Every structure is written in structure tokens, then in C-alpha cells.
Amino acid sequence: MRFLLDDEQREFARSLDALLTAADTPAVVRGWAAGDHGPGLTLWRRLADAGVFALAVPEAYGGVGPLPVETAVAFVELGRHGVPGPLVESVAAGVLLGGVGGPAAKEWLPRIASGTAVVSLALEGYGPYALDADVADAVLTVTGDELRLTRGAGGATGPGATSGPGAATGPGAPAGPGVPTSPGGSTGRPAPTGPGAPTVSVDPARRLFRPEPGGEVVAAGPGVREAARAAGTWATFATAAQALGCGEALLRATVAYVKQRTQFGVPVGSFQAVKHRLADTLLGLEFARPLLYGAAVELADGAPGAGAAVAAAKVAAGEAGYAAARTALQLHGAVGYTEELALAWWLRRARPLRDAWGTPSACRARVLAG
């Protein structure tokens, strides 16, 4: 498939890039991780004004969607700039509520589209955690054929071990309850404990909470299952786009660094081994890009194989983004571990994005089944 963005889509990407560059997103991420959500919520409203959250909300509820291609464009930029918050979850919640309809959709979809509500989401099959539930105006959970809604922020608890969306697994994951660790070192803060404390994550700006039990049942029946399936596919798709953007940012920063870092009197970027490592990283990202946009086209067309196409894109983008993080860490050397370097936040995010909303093994299984 030969896929090119049109002029309007490219301009949308440029406008988001300019907006996020001016917003100083590294400072926003640092504040979000420390519990200062003000700058992040200000940026959230600016993204809403740019139309980001309206992309998955049907026109009948004040949105412009569903527009999968434009969603991919937006989330690549969000990933490239490292914007924090339940971005994926809010978009997926728009798909979920749009699928079930009813009073909950009428109440929440216009607020999601306009950015006046932050919504997080937890679905069966994707882990028990809701991202940034402490700042969300509502948390949606689907269990079986019931959709429940919990209003307000906070009130979630989680164990010290991580799993599910944004989970920390494998090398660099917490060794046990309450042990904060991440690629690039410790978070530098004690593990949170007690009611309302988030689960420790590799990325301290991805705060994982167990939703409160109970909540208001806002929809029930087979339609909820179908809407939840679609919402999960969109969450996987948007996370793949974020992972691709994160990998692009890591590669760009690494290329710039090896041009200026010298060894034996010459830039290390002139060494053949370094060039090969960077080329392999670029190839991985460029291979993932057409899979992502191909999946967007299938989603837009409502193709029967859209779920498998999304899963394939998630595997490719997630693995490419994580490979970019490993390359960046190796070629930056010890400086890559320091929290003073903004790169550390992208390094910490690459692996959670790889595993969030569909681990590589789960996505490969979906591709084979599809």
C-alpha cells in the first residue's frame, strides 16, 4: 500500500508540533509526574481546541469523527513530544460511549470532545488499571456486558506490582511491591502507599490506579461488549501511534547527540558501528509507519480485518520504539540515565507504550487469529 498524507493532514501535524514545542512539554511531564497537573491540564484544553479529542467522537455529540487517519497523525505528535495524561483512554472512551449511546453518551461525549472532561478507562483483557484516575473527571470500566462510570478524581488503589496498560514488566520492572525502578534508574521518590496511591510504574508520569469497585451502571447488554471491543482496538491503535512518535523523538535526539559527542578527536556518529545501529533503528520505525496508517485506513473503511491490522501496527511500532530507546541509552552513555536530561522521560515511556493496550505477544496472537 502506498500511503501519503494529504495537505490538510500534514498541516494538522505541523500545527500540533508547533503548539507542543511552544508548550515546553518536558516541563509539563516533570510536573505531571510530581503531582502538579495544572500545566498538563492547560495543555489538555489547548489540544482540545486543536480538535484532538473530537477526532473519535461522532458528529452527533459535538465531535468530527471517527477519523482514524487524523487520530494517528495527532497521536504520533503527542508521542513525539511526550505529552502526559490519559490521552488514549479519553479517545477510546469516546468510541465506547459513542457505541453504547444513551444518557451517558449525551452527558460525556460533548465534554470529551471539548476538553472540559478528562476520562480514563479500564477494559477487561487489558489489565486492571486506569491511567491517571486521580485527575480524571470520570473513570469508565467494562466488566462483562456492564459499563460502569465512577465520577470524580482519585479513590483508586493498586498493588506494588505492575501489569495492564502502562505496566512495567521484564528487565527494569519493579522487583516487588513498593520498589520504584525504571530504565535510567530510580524515580528518586519513595514508593506511594496507602489508599489512593498509584501503582509504581517504569514511567513516573504514567500513574496507574485500580478503579474503585462499584460505580454507576450506565449501560448493559451485548452492545456494551461490542462497543468495548471497538474501544480496545482504538486504544491499541492510538498507543501504537504514540509509540512510533516516542521512537522518532528518541532517534532524533540520539542522532543530534552523536554528531556533537567526540571520541579520539572525531564525532562518535562517524563510527561505522554507530551508523549501523542508527540505521537499524530508523528502518524499524519506517517499517512501522505504513502499518500504522494502513491500519488507520482499514479502521476508516470498517474492514473486517481492521483489528488484526491494528495489532500488527502495535507490534511493529511498540518494538521499534523500544529498540529506539535501547539505542538512545547505549549511544548517550551514562548521561542518558540522568533525570536532568529530558531524554530520560522518553526512555522511560518506550517500554510501557510497547506493553500498554496489548502486549507484543497478545497482539501477535490477534494477528494470527485474524
Short mmCIF file of N, CA and C in Angstrom, two decimals, residues 13 20 40-41 63 78 91 116 120 142 174 178 184 193 196 202 238 273 275 335 358 362:
data_model
loop_
_atom_site.label_atom_id
_atom_site.label_comp_id
_atom_site.label_asym_id
_atom_site.label_seq_id
_atom_site.Cartn_x
_atom_site.Cartn_y
_atom_site.Cartn_z
N ALA A 13 -0.52 18.10 11.43
CA ALA A 13 0.67 17.63 12.16
C ALA A 13 1.60 18.79 12.48
N LEU A 20 2.94 22.08 20.60
CA LEU A 20 3.59 21.31 21.66
C LEU A 20 5.02 21.77 21.90
N GLY A 40 -0.33 20.48 32.76
CA GLY A 40 -0.80 19.43 31.88
C GLY A 40 -2.24 19.61 31.47
N LEU A 41 -3.08 20.04 32.41
CA LEU A 41 -4.49 20.26 32.09
C LEU A 41 -4.69 21.50 31.20
N GLY A 63 -18.49 16.02 18.03
CA GLY A 63 -17.17 15.68 17.52
C GLY A 63 -17.09 15.81 16.02
N LEU A 78 1.75 13.58 19.67
CA LEU A 78 1.66 13.52 21.13
C LEU A 78 2.76 12.62 21.70
N VAL A 91 -9.79 9.17 24.24
CA VAL A 91 -10.23 8.90 22.86
C VAL A 91 -10.98 7.58 22.79
N THR A 116 -13.34 19.61 28.21
CA THR A 116 -13.77 20.03 29.54
C THR A 116 -13.88 18.85 30.50
N SER A 120 -10.73 8.50 32.05
CA SER A 120 -9.87 7.34 31.97
C SER A 120 -10.72 6.09 31.79
N VAL A 142 -15.50 -1.58 32.05
CA VAL A 142 -16.40 -2.56 31.44
C VAL A 142 -16.08 -3.93 32.00
N PRO A 174 9.71 -3.27 38.47
CA PRO A 174 9.83 -3.33 39.92
C PRO A 174 10.08 -4.75 40.40
N GLY A 178 6.24 -1.88 45.97
CA GLY A 178 6.80 -0.66 46.53
C GLY A 178 8.23 -0.39 46.17
N GLY A 184 17.04 3.76 33.25
CA GLY A 184 17.60 5.06 33.56
C GLY A 184 17.63 5.30 35.05
N THR A 193 2.19 4.58 48.99
CA THR A 193 1.45 3.54 49.70
C THR A 193 0.16 4.12 50.24
N GLY A 196 -5.58 5.31 47.65
CA GLY A 196 -5.44 6.34 46.64
C GLY A 196 -4.07 6.45 46.04
N VAL A 202 7.27 2.07 35.53
CA VAL A 202 8.56 2.43 34.94
C VAL A 202 8.60 3.92 34.63
N ALA A 238 -4.19 3.97 18.97
CA ALA A 238 -3.63 5.25 19.40
C ALA A 238 -2.31 5.05 20.16
N ALA A 273 29.98 1.43 13.36
CA ALA A 273 29.08 0.67 14.23
C ALA A 273 27.91 1.54 14.71
N LYS A 275 26.70 4.17 13.08
CA LYS A 275 25.83 4.40 11.92
C LYS A 275 24.91 3.21 11.67
N VAL A 335 25.11 9.66 30.54
CA VAL A 335 24.28 10.86 30.62
C VAL A 335 22.81 10.52 30.36
N GLY A 358 -2.23 -3.90 24.91
CA GLY A 358 -1.89 -5.01 24.03
C GLY A 358 -0.41 -5.28 24.03
N ALA A 362 0.29 -10.69 22.91
CA ALA A 362 -1.16 -10.65 22.70
C ALA A 362 -1.50 -10.13 21.31
#
